[in-house]
C-alpha atoms as one frame of an Amber mdcrd trajectory, in Angstrom:
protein
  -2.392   5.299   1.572  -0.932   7.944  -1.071  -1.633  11.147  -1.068  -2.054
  13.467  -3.897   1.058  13.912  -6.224   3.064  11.120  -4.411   3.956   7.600
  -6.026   4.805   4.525  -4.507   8.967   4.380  -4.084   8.955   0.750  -4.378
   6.617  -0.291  -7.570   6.666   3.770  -9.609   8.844   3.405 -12.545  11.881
   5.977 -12.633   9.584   7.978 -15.406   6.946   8.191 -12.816   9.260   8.901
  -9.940  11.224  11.749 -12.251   7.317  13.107 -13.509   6.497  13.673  -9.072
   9.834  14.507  -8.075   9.716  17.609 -10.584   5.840  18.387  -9.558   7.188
  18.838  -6.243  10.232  20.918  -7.781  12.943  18.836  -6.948  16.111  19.858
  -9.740  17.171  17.219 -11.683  14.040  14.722 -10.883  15.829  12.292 -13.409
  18.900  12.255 -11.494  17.163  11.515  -8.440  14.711   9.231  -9.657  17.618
   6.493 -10.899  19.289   7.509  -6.849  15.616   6.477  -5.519  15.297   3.423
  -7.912  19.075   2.031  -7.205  18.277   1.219  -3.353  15.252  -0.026  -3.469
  12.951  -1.625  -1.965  12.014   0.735   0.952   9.968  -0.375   4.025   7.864
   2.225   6.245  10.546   3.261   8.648  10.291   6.621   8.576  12.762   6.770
   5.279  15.631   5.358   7.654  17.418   3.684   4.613  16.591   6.887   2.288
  18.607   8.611   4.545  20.989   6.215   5.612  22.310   4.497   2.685  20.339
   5.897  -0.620  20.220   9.466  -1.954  19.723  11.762   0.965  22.435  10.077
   3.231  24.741   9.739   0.429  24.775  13.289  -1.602  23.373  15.325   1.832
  20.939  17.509  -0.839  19.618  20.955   0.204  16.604  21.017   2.317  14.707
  21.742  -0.649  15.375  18.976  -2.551  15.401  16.289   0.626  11.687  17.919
   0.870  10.803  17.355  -2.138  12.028  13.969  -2.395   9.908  12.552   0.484
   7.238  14.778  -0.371   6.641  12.714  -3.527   6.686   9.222  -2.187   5.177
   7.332  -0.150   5.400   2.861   0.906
């Protein structure tokens, strides 16, 4: 079930996933948002493949950012 501010990471479009990533203050949500998009689709595995093979495996972003990320989605 979503919480407030968070999309879906498998159905939210990249405008949607770029509009959440920057509410939670993630730098360059557009960036990230095409990263996010790329490796879909995402199962509820505790972001294993997020962190494995997508964006926050593959660039190793700040805390921050990696924060922010998974704070705005959810499966």
């Amino acid at each position: 079930m979503p919480s407030a501010g968070k999309v879906n990471a498998n159905t939210a479009t990249i405008s949607e996933l770029s509009a959440a990533f920057a509410a939670h203050g993630v730098p360059d949500p557009d960036n990230w948002a095409a990263e996010v998009d790329e490796y879909r689709p995402y199962d509820n595995d505790g972001w294993a493949k997020m962190f494995d093979q997508c964006c926050l495996g593959k660039y190793n972003p700040s805390a921050q950012v990696r924060n922010g990320i998974i704070a705005s989605l959810y499966v």
